[in-house]
Coordinates of C-alpha atoms and ligand atoms in Angstrom, one line a residue:
M1 CA 79.7 -261.9 -56.5
C2 CA 79.9 -264.3 -53.7
G3 CA 77.2 -264.4 -51.0
I4 CA 77.7 -264.5 -47.3
V5 CA 75.3 -265.3 -44.6
G6 CA 75.5 -265.7 -40.9
Y7 CA 73.5 -266.3 -37.8
I8 CA 73.9 -266.0 -34.0
G9 CA 71.1 -266.6 -31.5
Y10 CA 68.9 -269.3 -30.0
R11 CA 67.8 -271.2 -33.2
D12 CA 69.7 -273.9 -35.0
A13 CA 72.0 -272.0 -37.3
Y14 CA 72.4 -274.6 -40.1
P15 CA 68.9 -274.4 -41.7
I16 CA 69.0 -270.6 -41.7
L17 CA 72.4 -270.6 -43.3
I18 CA 71.5 -273.1 -46.0
K19 CA 68.3 -271.4 -46.9
G20 CA 70.1 -268.1 -47.0
L21 CA 72.8 -269.6 -49.3
H22 CA 70.1 -270.7 -51.7
R23 CA 68.7 -267.2 -51.8
L24 CA 72.2 -265.8 -52.4
E25 CA 73.1 -268.4 -55.0
Y26 CA 72.5 -265.9 -57.7
R27 CA 75.7 -264.2 -56.6
G28 CA 77.9 -267.2 -57.5
Y29 CA 77.7 -271.0 -57.4
D30 CA 81.3 -272.2 -57.8
S31 CA 81.4 -273.7 -54.3
A32 CA 79.6 -273.4 -51.0
G33 CA 80.6 -273.8 -47.4
V34 CA 79.5 -273.4 -43.8
A35 CA 81.2 -273.1 -40.4
L36 CA 79.2 -274.0 -37.3
L37 CA 80.2 -273.3 -33.7
A38 CA 78.8 -276.0 -31.4
G39 CA 79.4 -276.4 -27.6
D40 CA 82.8 -277.3 -26.1
H41 CA 84.7 -274.9 -28.4
K42 CA 84.0 -277.2 -31.4
M43 CA 83.9 -275.8 -34.9
N44 CA 82.5 -277.9 -37.8
I45 CA 83.3 -276.8 -41.3
Y46 CA 81.8 -278.4 -44.4
K47 CA 82.5 -277.3 -48.0
S48 CA 81.8 -278.6 -51.5
K49 CA 82.5 -277.6 -55.0
G50 CA 79.6 -276.4 -57.0
K51 CA 76.1 -275.6 -55.8
V52 CA 74.6 -275.2 -52.4
S53 CA 72.7 -278.5 -53.0
N54 CA 76.1 -280.3 -53.1
L55 CA 77.0 -278.9 -49.8
E56 CA 73.6 -280.0 -48.4
E57 CA 74.1 -283.5 -49.6
S58 CA 77.6 -283.8 -48.2
A59 CA 76.6 -282.3 -44.8
A60 CA 73.5 -284.4 -44.5
S61 CA 75.0 -287.1 -42.4
K62 CA 77.3 -284.9 -40.4
D63 CA 77.0 -282.9 -37.1
I64 CA 75.2 -279.7 -38.1
S65 CA 74.3 -278.6 -34.6
G66 CA 75.2 -275.1 -33.3
H67 CA 73.5 -271.7 -32.8
I68 CA 76.3 -269.7 -34.4
G69 CA 77.5 -270.1 -38.0
I70 CA 78.7 -268.4 -41.1
A71 CA 78.3 -269.6 -44.7
H72 CA 79.4 -268.7 -48.2
T73 CA 78.5 -269.3 -51.8
R74 CA 81.4 -268.4 -54.1
W75 CA 82.0 -266.8 -57.5
A76 CA 85.7 -267.6 -58.0
T77 CA 88.1 -264.7 -58.3
H78 CA 91.5 -266.0 -56.9
G79 CA 91.9 -269.7 -57.3
E80 CA 89.8 -272.2 -59.3
P81 CA 86.4 -273.4 -58.1
S82 CA 87.3 -276.3 -55.8
T83 CA 86.6 -277.5 -52.3
L84 CA 90.0 -276.3 -51.2
N85 CA 89.3 -272.8 -52.3
A86 CA 85.8 -272.8 -50.9
H87 CA 85.0 -270.6 -47.9
P88 CA 85.0 -270.5 -44.9
H89 CA 88.7 -270.3 -44.6
V90 CA 90.3 -271.2 -41.4
S91 CA 93.3 -269.8 -39.5
Q92 CA 96.4 -271.9 -39.1
N93 CA 95.6 -272.5 -35.4
G94 CA 92.2 -273.7 -36.3
R95 CA 90.4 -271.1 -34.1
L96 CA 89.1 -268.6 -36.6
A97 CA 86.8 -269.1 -39.6
L98 CA 86.1 -266.3 -42.1
V99 CA 83.8 -265.8 -45.1
H100 CA 84.5 -263.0 -47.6
N101 CA 83.0 -261.3 -50.6
G102 CA 85.3 -259.0 -52.5
I103 CA 89.0 -259.0 -53.4
I104 CA 92.0 -258.4 -51.1
E105 CA 94.2 -256.6 -53.7
N106 CA 97.5 -256.6 -51.6
Y107 CA 97.1 -260.3 -50.7
S108 CA 100.3 -261.3 -52.4
N109 CA 102.4 -258.9 -50.2
L110 CA 100.6 -259.9 -47.1
K111 CA 101.0 -263.6 -48.0
T112 CA 104.8 -263.2 -48.4
F113 CA 104.9 -261.3 -45.1
L114 CA 103.0 -264.1 -43.3
E115 CA 105.0 -266.9 -44.9
G116 CA 108.1 -265.1 -43.4
K117 CA 106.4 -265.5 -40.0
G118 CA 105.9 -269.3 -40.5
F119 CA 102.3 -269.4 -41.9
T120 CA 101.5 -271.9 -44.6
F121 CA 98.5 -271.7 -46.9
K122 CA 96.1 -274.4 -48.0
S123 CA 94.2 -272.6 -50.7
S124 CA 95.1 -270.2 -53.5
T125 CA 92.6 -267.6 -52.3
D126 CA 93.1 -264.0 -51.2
T127 CA 90.7 -264.7 -48.4
E128 CA 92.9 -267.2 -46.6
V129 CA 95.5 -264.5 -46.3
L130 CA 93.1 -262.3 -44.4
V131 CA 92.1 -264.9 -41.8
Q132 CA 95.8 -265.8 -41.2
L133 CA 96.6 -262.1 -40.8
I134 CA 93.9 -261.8 -38.1
Q135 CA 95.4 -264.8 -36.3
F136 CA 98.9 -263.3 -36.6
I137 CA 97.6 -260.1 -35.0
Q138 CA 95.8 -262.0 -32.2
D139 CA 99.0 -264.0 -31.5
E140 CA 101.4 -261.2 -31.7
Y141 CA 99.5 -258.4 -29.9
G142 CA 97.0 -260.4 -27.8
K143 CA 94.0 -258.5 -29.2
D144 CA 90.5 -259.7 -28.9
L145 CA 88.7 -260.7 -32.1
E146 CA 87.2 -257.2 -32.9
G147 CA 90.6 -255.6 -32.3
A148 CA 92.4 -258.1 -34.4
V149 CA 89.9 -257.7 -37.3
V150 CA 90.2 -253.9 -37.2
S151 CA 94.0 -254.0 -37.2
A152 CA 94.1 -256.5 -40.0
L153 CA 91.7 -254.5 -42.1
R154 CA 93.8 -251.4 -41.7
R155 CA 96.5 -253.3 -43.5
V156 CA 94.3 -254.4 -46.3
T157 CA 93.6 -252.7 -49.6
G158 CA 90.7 -253.9 -51.7
A159 CA 87.0 -254.7 -51.2
Y160 CA 85.4 -256.9 -48.6
A161 CA 82.4 -257.9 -46.7
I162 CA 83.5 -260.4 -44.1
A163 CA 82.1 -262.3 -41.2
V164 CA 84.5 -264.0 -38.7
V165 CA 83.9 -266.4 -35.8
D166 CA 86.3 -267.6 -33.2
K167 CA 85.7 -271.0 -31.6
E168 CA 87.3 -269.9 -28.4
N169 CA 84.7 -267.1 -28.1
P170 CA 81.6 -268.8 -29.3
D171 CA 79.3 -265.9 -28.4
K172 CA 80.0 -263.4 -31.2
I173 CA 80.4 -262.7 -34.8
V174 CA 82.5 -259.8 -36.1
V175 CA 81.5 -258.4 -39.5
A176 CA 83.0 -255.6 -41.6
R177 CA 82.5 -254.0 -45.0
K178 CA 84.3 -252.0 -47.6
S179 CA 82.9 -251.7 -51.1
S180 CA 81.0 -255.1 -50.8
P181 CA 77.5 -255.1 -49.4
L182 CA 76.6 -256.4 -45.9
V183 CA 73.4 -256.1 -44.0
V184 CA 72.6 -257.2 -40.5
G185 CA 69.2 -258.2 -39.4
I186 CA 68.4 -257.6 -35.7
G187 CA 66.2 -260.0 -33.8
E188 CA 63.8 -259.1 -31.1
D189 CA 65.5 -257.7 -28.0
H190 CA 68.9 -258.5 -29.6
K191 CA 68.4 -262.2 -28.8
E192 CA 69.6 -263.1 -32.3
F193 CA 71.3 -261.5 -35.3
F194 CA 71.4 -262.4 -39.0
L195 CA 73.8 -261.2 -41.5
A196 CA 73.9 -261.5 -45.3
S197 CA 75.1 -259.9 -48.5
D198 CA 71.5 -258.6 -49.0
A199 CA 68.3 -258.6 -47.2
L200 CA 66.7 -261.5 -49.1
P201 CA 68.0 -264.3 -46.9
I202 CA 67.0 -262.7 -43.6
V203 CA 63.8 -260.8 -44.3
E204 CA 61.6 -263.7 -43.3
Y205 CA 63.1 -263.6 -39.7
T206 CA 63.3 -259.8 -39.1
K207 CA 62.5 -256.6 -40.9
Q208 CA 64.9 -254.5 -38.8
M209 CA 68.0 -254.1 -40.9
V210 CA 71.2 -252.2 -40.5
Y211 CA 73.2 -251.7 -43.7
L212 CA 76.9 -251.4 -42.9
N213 CA 78.8 -248.5 -44.5
D214 CA 82.3 -248.7 -45.9
G215 CA 85.0 -248.8 -43.3
E216 CA 82.6 -250.1 -40.5
V217 CA 83.2 -253.1 -38.3
A218 CA 80.4 -254.5 -36.2
L219 CA 80.2 -256.8 -33.2
L220 CA 77.2 -259.1 -33.0
K221 CA 76.8 -260.6 -29.5
V222 CA 73.6 -262.1 -28.2
G223 CA 71.7 -260.0 -25.7
Q224 CA 73.7 -256.9 -26.5
K225 CA 73.0 -254.0 -28.8
M226 CA 74.9 -254.2 -32.1
E227 CA 78.2 -252.2 -31.8
I228 CA 79.6 -250.5 -34.8
H229 CA 83.0 -248.8 -35.0
T230 CA 84.9 -247.3 -37.9
L231 CA 88.4 -248.5 -38.7
D232 CA 89.5 -245.3 -37.0
N233 CA 87.8 -246.5 -33.8
E234 CA 84.9 -244.0 -33.9
D235 CA 81.6 -245.2 -32.6
V236 CA 78.8 -245.3 -35.0
D237 CA 75.1 -245.5 -34.1
P238 CA 73.4 -248.3 -35.9
K239 CA 70.8 -246.9 -38.2
I240 CA 67.9 -249.3 -38.3
K241 CA 65.9 -249.5 -41.5
E242 CA 62.6 -251.3 -41.8
V243 CA 62.8 -253.6 -44.9
D244 CA 59.8 -255.4 -46.2
V245 CA 60.0 -257.9 -49.1
N246 CA 57.1 -259.9 -50.4
L247 CA 58.3 -263.4 -49.7
D248 CA 56.4 -264.9 -52.7
T249 CA 58.8 -263.0 -55.0
L250 CA 61.6 -265.2 -53.6
E251 CA 60.0 -268.4 -54.7
K252 CA 59.3 -269.8 -58.2
G253 CA 55.6 -269.8 -57.7
G254 CA 54.9 -272.8 -60.0
Y255 CA 57.2 -271.7 -62.8
E256 CA 60.0 -274.0 -63.8
H257 CA 62.6 -271.3 -63.5
F258 CA 62.9 -267.8 -61.9
M259 CA 63.7 -266.3 -65.3
L260 CA 60.4 -267.5 -66.7
K261 CA 58.5 -266.3 -63.7
E262 CA 60.3 -262.9 -63.9
I263 CA 59.5 -262.6 -67.6
Y264 CA 55.8 -263.3 -66.9
D265 CA 55.8 -261.0 -63.8
Q266 CA 56.5 -258.0 -66.0
P267 CA 53.0 -256.7 -66.4
R268 CA 52.5 -256.7 -62.6
C269 CA 56.0 -255.3 -62.0
I270 CA 55.5 -252.5 -64.5
S271 CA 52.2 -251.7 -62.7
D272 CA 54.1 -251.5 -59.4
C273 CA 56.8 -249.4 -61.1
I274 CA 54.3 -246.7 -62.3
R275 CA 52.0 -246.8 -59.3
G276 CA 51.7 -243.4 -57.7
R277 CA 54.0 -242.0 -60.4
L278 CA 52.0 -242.1 -63.6
L279 CA 48.6 -240.6 -62.9
A280 CA 46.8 -241.4 -66.1
D281 CA 43.4 -239.9 -65.1
E282 CA 45.0 -236.6 -64.1
K283 CA 47.4 -236.7 -67.0
K284 CA 50.3 -236.3 -64.7
I285 CA 53.7 -237.8 -63.8
V286 CA 54.7 -237.3 -60.2
L287 CA 58.4 -238.0 -59.4
S288 CA 59.6 -236.9 -56.0
A289 CA 63.2 -236.9 -57.2
I290 CA 62.3 -234.1 -59.7
N291 CA 60.4 -232.2 -57.1
Q292 CA 63.3 -232.3 -54.6
H293 CA 66.0 -231.4 -57.1
R294 CA 64.1 -229.4 -59.6
D295 CA 66.6 -226.7 -60.3
R296 CA 69.6 -228.9 -60.6
L297 CA 67.7 -231.3 -62.9
L298 CA 65.9 -228.8 -65.1
R299 CA 69.1 -226.8 -65.5
A300 CA 71.3 -229.8 -66.2
S301 CA 73.7 -229.1 -69.0
R302 CA 74.2 -232.8 -69.7
F303 CA 73.3 -236.2 -68.3
I304 CA 75.9 -238.9 -68.1
I305 CA 74.5 -242.4 -67.7
V306 CA 76.8 -245.0 -66.2
A307 CA 75.9 -248.6 -66.1
C308 CA 76.9 -252.2 -67.2
G309 CA 75.3 -254.9 -69.2
T310 CA 71.6 -254.9 -69.5
S311 CA 71.4 -251.7 -67.5
W312 CA 73.7 -250.0 -70.0
H313 CA 71.2 -251.1 -72.7
A314 CA 68.4 -249.4 -70.8
G315 CA 70.6 -246.3 -70.6
L316 CA 70.9 -246.2 -74.4
I317 CA 67.1 -246.1 -74.6
G318 CA 67.0 -243.4 -71.9
K319 CA 69.4 -241.3 -73.9
Q320 CA 67.1 -241.2 -76.9
M321 CA 64.1 -240.3 -74.8
I322 CA 65.8 -237.6 -72.7
E323 CA 67.3 -236.0 -75.9
Q324 CA 64.0 -236.2 -77.7
W325 CA 61.7 -234.9 -75.0
A326 CA 64.0 -232.8 -72.7
K327 CA 66.4 -231.7 -75.4
I328 CA 69.3 -232.1 -73.0
P329 CA 72.4 -234.0 -74.3
V330 CA 73.1 -237.4 -72.8
D331 CA 76.2 -239.6 -72.8
V332 CA 75.9 -243.3 -72.0
E333 CA 79.1 -244.8 -70.6
Y334 CA 80.2 -248.2 -69.6
A335 CA 80.9 -247.6 -66.0
S336 CA 84.1 -249.7 -66.1
E337 CA 85.6 -247.5 -68.8
F338 CA 84.3 -244.2 -67.5
R339 CA 85.8 -244.6 -64.0
Y340 CA 89.4 -245.1 -65.4
R341 CA 89.5 -242.6 -68.2
K342 CA 89.7 -239.2 -66.6
P343 CA 86.2 -238.2 -67.8
V344 CA 85.3 -234.5 -68.1
I345 CA 82.6 -233.8 -65.5
Q346 CA 81.4 -230.2 -65.5
P347 CA 79.4 -228.2 -63.1
G348 CA 75.8 -228.7 -64.2
D349 CA 76.3 -232.4 -65.2
V350 CA 74.0 -234.9 -63.7
V351 CA 75.3 -238.5 -63.5
I352 CA 72.7 -241.2 -63.6
A353 CA 73.7 -244.7 -62.4
I354 CA 71.4 -247.5 -63.6
S355 CA 71.7 -250.8 -61.7
Q356 CA 69.4 -253.6 -60.8
S357 CA 71.4 -254.8 -57.8
G358 CA 72.7 -251.4 -56.8
E359 CA 76.0 -253.2 -56.0
T360 CA 77.8 -253.4 -59.3
A361 CA 81.4 -252.4 -58.4
D362 CA 82.2 -250.5 -61.5
T363 CA 78.9 -248.6 -61.5
L364 CA 79.3 -247.7 -57.9
A365 CA 82.9 -246.5 -58.4
A366 CA 81.9 -244.4 -61.5
F367 CA 79.1 -242.9 -59.4
E368 CA 81.5 -242.1 -56.5
L369 CA 83.9 -240.5 -58.9
A370 CA 81.1 -238.3 -60.3
K371 CA 80.2 -237.3 -56.8
E372 CA 83.7 -236.3 -55.9
R373 CA 83.7 -234.1 -59.0
G374 CA 80.5 -232.3 -57.8
A375 CA 77.9 -233.9 -60.1
L376 CA 74.4 -234.5 -58.9
C377 CA 74.2 -238.3 -58.5
F378 CA 70.9 -239.8 -59.6
G379 CA 70.3 -243.5 -59.0
I380 CA 67.9 -245.7 -60.9
V381 CA 68.1 -248.8 -58.8
N382 CA 66.0 -251.8 -58.0
V383 CA 67.4 -253.1 -54.7
V384 CA 66.2 -250.8 -51.9
G385 CA 69.0 -249.8 -49.5
S386 CA 71.8 -251.1 -51.8
S387 CA 75.1 -249.3 -52.1
I388 CA 74.3 -247.3 -55.2
A389 CA 70.9 -246.3 -53.8
R390 CA 72.7 -245.0 -50.7
A391 CA 75.3 -243.2 -52.7
S392 CA 72.7 -241.4 -54.7
D393 CA 71.8 -237.7 -54.0
T394 CA 68.4 -238.6 -55.3
G395 CA 66.9 -241.1 -57.7
I396 CA 64.0 -243.4 -58.6
Y397 CA 63.6 -247.0 -57.5
T398 CA 62.4 -249.3 -60.2
H399 CA 60.2 -251.2 -57.7
V400 CA 60.0 -254.4 -59.8
G401 CA 60.7 -256.7 -56.8
P402 CA 63.7 -259.0 -56.3
E403 CA 65.1 -260.4 -59.5
I404 CA 66.7 -263.8 -58.8
G405 CA 67.3 -265.2 -62.3
V406 CA 70.9 -264.2 -63.3
A407 CA 69.7 -262.8 -66.6
S408 CA 68.0 -259.5 -66.1
T409 CA 64.5 -259.3 -67.5
K410 CA 62.0 -257.4 -65.4
A411 CA 64.8 -255.2 -64.2
F412 CA 65.3 -254.0 -67.8
T413 CA 61.7 -253.1 -68.4
G414 CA 61.5 -251.4 -65.0
Q415 CA 64.6 -249.3 -65.9
V416 CA 63.2 -248.4 -69.3
M417 CA 59.9 -247.4 -67.7
V418 CA 61.6 -245.3 -65.1
L419 CA 63.7 -243.6 -67.7
T420 CA 60.6 -243.0 -69.8
L421 CA 58.7 -241.4 -66.9
F422 CA 61.8 -239.3 -66.0
A423 CA 62.4 -238.1 -69.6
L424 CA 58.7 -237.3 -70.1
A425 CA 58.4 -235.4 -66.8
L426 CA 61.6 -233.5 -67.5
G427 CA 60.4 -232.5 -71.0
H428 CA 57.0 -231.5 -69.7
E429 CA 58.5 -229.4 -66.9
L430 CA 60.9 -227.7 -69.4
G431 CA 58.1 -227.1 -71.8
S432 CA 60.0 -228.8 -74.6
I433 CA 57.2 -231.3 -75.2
S434 CA 53.7 -230.2 -76.0
Q435 CA 50.8 -230.8 -73.6
M436 CA 49.1 -232.9 -76.2
E437 CA 52.2 -235.0 -76.9
F438 CA 52.7 -235.5 -73.1
E439 CA 49.2 -236.6 -72.5
K440 CA 49.3 -239.0 -75.4
Y441 CA 52.3 -240.7 -73.9
V442 CA 50.9 -240.7 -70.4
T443 CA 47.8 -242.5 -71.7
E444 CA 49.9 -245.0 -73.7
L445 CA 52.2 -245.8 -70.8
S446 CA 49.2 -246.7 -68.6
L447 CA 48.3 -249.3 -71.2
I448 CA 51.7 -251.0 -71.3
P449 CA 51.0 -253.7 -68.6
E450 CA 47.9 -254.9 -70.5
K451 CA 49.8 -254.8 -73.8
M452 CA 52.7 -256.8 -72.2
K453 CA 50.2 -259.5 -71.3
K454 CA 49.2 -259.7 -74.9
V455 CA 52.8 -260.3 -76.0
L456 CA 53.2 -263.0 -73.4
E457 CA 50.1 -264.7 -74.6
Q458 CA 52.1 -265.6 -77.7
D459 CA 54.6 -267.7 -75.8
A460 CA 53.6 -270.9 -77.5
L461 CA 54.5 -269.4 -80.8
T462 CA 57.7 -268.0 -79.4
K463 CA 58.7 -271.4 -78.1
D464 CA 58.1 -273.0 -81.5
I465 CA 60.3 -270.4 -83.2
S466 CA 63.0 -270.8 -80.5
R467 CA 63.2 -274.5 -81.3
T468 CA 64.6 -273.6 -84.7
L469 CA 67.3 -271.5 -83.1
T470 CA 68.5 -274.3 -80.7
Y471 CA 71.2 -275.6 -83.1
A472 CA 72.5 -272.3 -84.3
R473 CA 76.1 -271.5 -83.5
N474 CA 75.7 -267.8 -84.1
A475 CA 72.9 -265.2 -84.4
L476 CA 72.6 -261.6 -85.4
Y477 CA 70.1 -259.2 -83.8
M478 CA 69.2 -256.0 -85.7
G479 CA 67.2 -252.9 -84.7
R480 CA 67.1 -249.2 -85.5
G481 CA 66.4 -246.2 -83.4
F482 CA 64.7 -247.2 -80.1
N483 CA 64.9 -250.8 -81.2
Y484 CA 68.6 -250.9 -81.6
P485 CA 69.3 -251.2 -77.8
V486 CA 66.6 -253.9 -77.8
A487 CA 68.6 -255.8 -80.4
L488 CA 71.7 -255.5 -78.2
E489 CA 69.7 -256.8 -75.2
G490 CA 68.2 -259.7 -77.2
A491 CA 71.7 -260.7 -78.3
L492 CA 73.0 -260.5 -74.7
K493 CA 70.2 -262.6 -73.4
L494 CA 70.8 -265.3 -76.0
K495 CA 74.5 -265.5 -75.4
E496 CA 74.4 -265.5 -71.6
I497 CA 71.7 -268.0 -71.2
S498 CA 72.0 -270.4 -74.2
Y499 CA 75.8 -269.9 -75.0
I500 CA 75.1 -269.1 -78.6
H501 CA 77.3 -266.4 -79.9
A502 CA 75.1 -263.4 -80.8
E503 CA 75.8 -259.9 -81.9
G504 CA 73.4 -256.9 -81.7
Y505 CA 73.8 -254.3 -84.4
P506 CA 72.1 -251.1 -85.6
A507 CA 70.6 -252.6 -88.8
A508 CA 72.1 -250.1 -91.2
E509 CA 75.6 -251.0 -89.9
M510 CA 75.1 -254.5 -91.3
K511 CA 76.4 -253.5 -94.7
H512 CA 79.6 -252.3 -93.1
G513 CA 80.7 -255.8 -92.1
P514 CA 78.3 -258.2 -90.5
I515 CA 76.4 -258.9 -93.7
A516 CA 79.4 -261.0 -94.7
L517 CA 78.3 -263.5 -92.1
V518 CA 74.9 -264.0 -93.5
D519 CA 74.1 -267.3 -95.2
E520 CA 71.4 -269.9 -95.0
N521 CA 72.6 -271.0 -91.5
M522 CA 72.6 -267.6 -90.0
P523 CA 69.5 -266.6 -88.0
V524 CA 68.9 -262.9 -88.1
V525 CA 66.4 -261.5 -85.6
F526 CA 65.0 -258.1 -86.6
V527 CA 63.2 -255.9 -84.2
A528 CA 61.1 -254.2 -86.9
T529 CA 58.1 -252.7 -85.1
H530 CA 56.5 -249.6 -86.6
H531 CA 58.5 -246.4 -86.3
Q532 CA 59.9 -243.7 -88.5
L533 CA 62.7 -246.0 -89.7
Y534 CA 60.3 -248.9 -90.5
K535 CA 60.8 -248.6 -94.2
K536 CA 64.5 -248.5 -93.8
I537 CA 64.6 -251.6 -91.7
L538 CA 62.4 -253.3 -94.3
S539 CA 65.1 -252.7 -96.9
N540 CA 67.7 -254.2 -94.4
I541 CA 65.5 -257.3 -94.1
Q542 CA 65.3 -257.6 -97.9
E543 CA 69.1 -257.5 -98.0
V544 CA 69.4 -260.4 -95.6
K545 CA 66.7 -262.3 -97.4
A546 CA 68.6 -261.8 -100.7
R547 CA 71.5 -263.6 -99.0
N548 CA 69.3 -266.5 -97.7
G549 CA 69.6 -265.5 -94.1
R550 CA 66.9 -267.0 -91.8
I551 CA 64.8 -264.0 -90.7
I552 CA 62.9 -263.9 -87.5
A553 CA 61.2 -260.6 -86.8
I554 CA 59.4 -258.8 -84.0
V555 CA 56.7 -256.8 -85.7
T556 CA 53.6 -254.6 -84.9
E557 CA 50.3 -256.5 -85.0
D558 CA 49.0 -255.1 -88.3
D559 CA 52.3 -255.6 -90.2
E560 CA 52.1 -257.2 -93.6
A561 CA 55.3 -256.3 -95.3
V562 CA 57.8 -258.0 -93.0
K563 CA 55.5 -261.0 -92.5
N564 CA 55.7 -261.6 -96.3
I565 CA 59.5 -261.8 -96.1
A566 CA 60.4 -263.3 -92.8
E567 CA 60.6 -267.0 -91.9
A568 CA 58.8 -266.3 -88.6
T569 CA 57.2 -263.3 -87.0
I570 CA 56.1 -262.5 -83.4
E571 CA 53.7 -259.6 -83.0
I572 CA 53.5 -256.9 -80.4
P573 CA 50.4 -254.7 -80.0
A574 CA 50.5 -251.3 -81.7
T575 CA 52.0 -248.7 -79.5
L576 CA 53.9 -245.4 -79.8
P577 CA 57.3 -246.0 -81.3
V578 CA 59.3 -244.6 -78.4
V579 CA 57.8 -247.0 -75.9
A580 CA 57.9 -250.0 -78.2
P581 CA 61.0 -251.5 -76.4
L582 CA 58.9 -252.2 -73.4
L583 CA 57.0 -254.7 -75.5
S584 CA 59.5 -255.7 -78.2
V585 CA 62.0 -257.0 -75.7
L586 CA 59.6 -259.6 -74.2
P587 CA 59.8 -262.0 -77.2
L588 CA 63.5 -261.8 -77.2
Q589 CA 63.7 -262.6 -73.5
L590 CA 61.4 -265.6 -74.1
I591 CA 63.5 -266.8 -77.1
A592 CA 66.7 -266.8 -75.0
Y593 CA 64.8 -268.7 -72.3
H594 CA 63.3 -271.4 -74.5
V595 CA 66.5 -272.0 -76.5
A596 CA 68.4 -272.5 -73.2
V597 CA 65.7 -274.9 -71.9
F598 CA 65.8 -276.8 -75.2
K599 CA 69.5 -277.1 -74.8
G600 CA 69.1 -278.4 -71.3
L601 CA 71.1 -275.6 -69.8
N602 CA 70.8 -274.1 -66.3
V603 CA 68.7 -271.0 -67.1
D604 CA 68.8 -269.3 -63.7
Q605 CA 72.5 -269.9 -63.1
P606 CA 74.4 -269.7 -66.4
R607 CA 78.0 -270.7 -66.3
N608 CA 80.7 -268.3 -65.2
L609 CA 78.1 -265.6 -64.4
A610 CA 76.9 -264.0 -61.1
K611 CA 74.0 -261.6 -60.7
S612 CA 75.7 -259.1 -58.5
V613 CA 79.1 -258.2 -59.9
T614 CA 80.8 -256.7 -56.8
V615 CA 84.3 -257.1 -58.2
E616 CA 85.6 -254.9 -61.0
Ligands
LIG1 C1 72.5 -259.4 -68.1 C2 72.8 -259.0 -66.8 C3 74.0 -258.1 -66.6 C4 73.6 -257.0 -65.6 C5 74.9 -256.2 -65.3 C6 74.7 -255.0 -64.4 O1 71.3 -260.2 -68.1 O2 72.0 -259.2 -65.9 O3 74.5 -257.7 -67.8 O4 72.7 -256.1 -66.3 O5 75.8 -257.1 -64.6 O6 74.1 -255.4 -63.2 P1 73.3 -254.3 -62.4 O7 72.1 -253.8 -63.1 O8 72.9 -255.0 -61.1 O9 74.2 -253.2 -62.1

């Protein structure tokens, strides 16, 4: 949550900062702001409530010159979304400007302390306290900017990625991180530096990136090698990583929204995800993570999956596959609960963190806890070089490309595919799945991208069906077995994008409560593709029909029985039941998308949400 971006060098900073903010807007869009250092020790600050485009409009007629600047797009934690609470925040003497992603947990004590020293505050944010503290240290102890930032951060508890500029020293930016991401892009011969919450805003200028680690503070000064120190004043050698991102993936490419593009991208993304891993001709799955940590993985006594939101739903599918094929028990935990409830982690446990962003604060904390307790930490992450990826002992990238729409779509299918490959490979290595069964799945998985295309070809029908859901106030989503987590995911998509209250349930649970909600106004979406519980779910559908519920069903292409009962059906191609979620989730993503568009809502940036949840 919150995105920060910065530039120092020979180019005009403003266009780089604004473009960068647009790329980071998925992290929050409550307000945006920019601080630019121009010549003559001048600092111009512009802020607006709401989106980056509001900031652009309000800054259009103003002085936007300067080769140094920092900028911010906010997801409010402390203080309502307003121009006053927008970053950058400025020190009382007007010298320093600071942008921050994270939470200063002891801000209230620090604020009282600073008020006692005569400081006054304009905003209700925790961030303003930090910039005043840095000024206080500069005034009191005569420290330079880097020294004052280090001293201030030693007094801070909480999470931060910050960038600070000083208009009296318009030749440097000081940045620091703890528990919130920060990456620095290095220009040729150190003639310029870029900084951002992730690589997306800066990758078009440089591929040379340094990911700051927790407790590191860096000085960015033109013409000088980047200097990194820890808060204990130890020197750190910057580790430069080559990062490459296909820039096309950062644009909408003709689609009206990123979400729609990302839904349609899934056949290609899944091909990327399985490339070099699923060798269909040789009937093999090759995962370097398994090769490198063979013993620990094959002898795992239990897997514990920690994740949040959509990634947690993928984890529920992974559990069923690992238990079915590898016969190893799996627990799936909400990371936010796991980290605070003294979980039992035993030698032999392997903890799998699933995360698109690789920055989700709770998932990262749960993972770190597991690491402290000696578990092997296995990451299933999309964003290369992210915090969870770096905290992993080993793992598998989903490789589905940047996901910009706030609602996760291609990340989910990527996670499910990686879990499928992992579970199958594990079962195969352990000899707990027969060679014939293994080969059958390998072949089927290689067909998934083509089958996904077939599902997407029915988008016009899906759109028509979605129209009927537009005026619903509530919806139920039902599934069984592998389709139960798909039902949860469909309900989550609908509520987060179209603001319709939706509940996902295992269909048999319906009789234990939710069926009381069913009447002629209640849409009930059944994920009823062919699998061993098909007959059972058919009875559940009959039960809803008997109570006049409006049934929409996702079915397998040759289905007759459900089609005869349901108000509307969407088909997926026949596939093996275990891998059906990779197909059955697509119509549910499309339904949520179309309903939101019909309602005129902001699909890519739904209210109150941010893509990368870096606060707990
Ligand atoms: C829902 C959604 C969220 C995320 C959750 C975890 O569409 O996007 O529920 O799945 O915030 O995020 P990651 O996967 O980045 O850890």
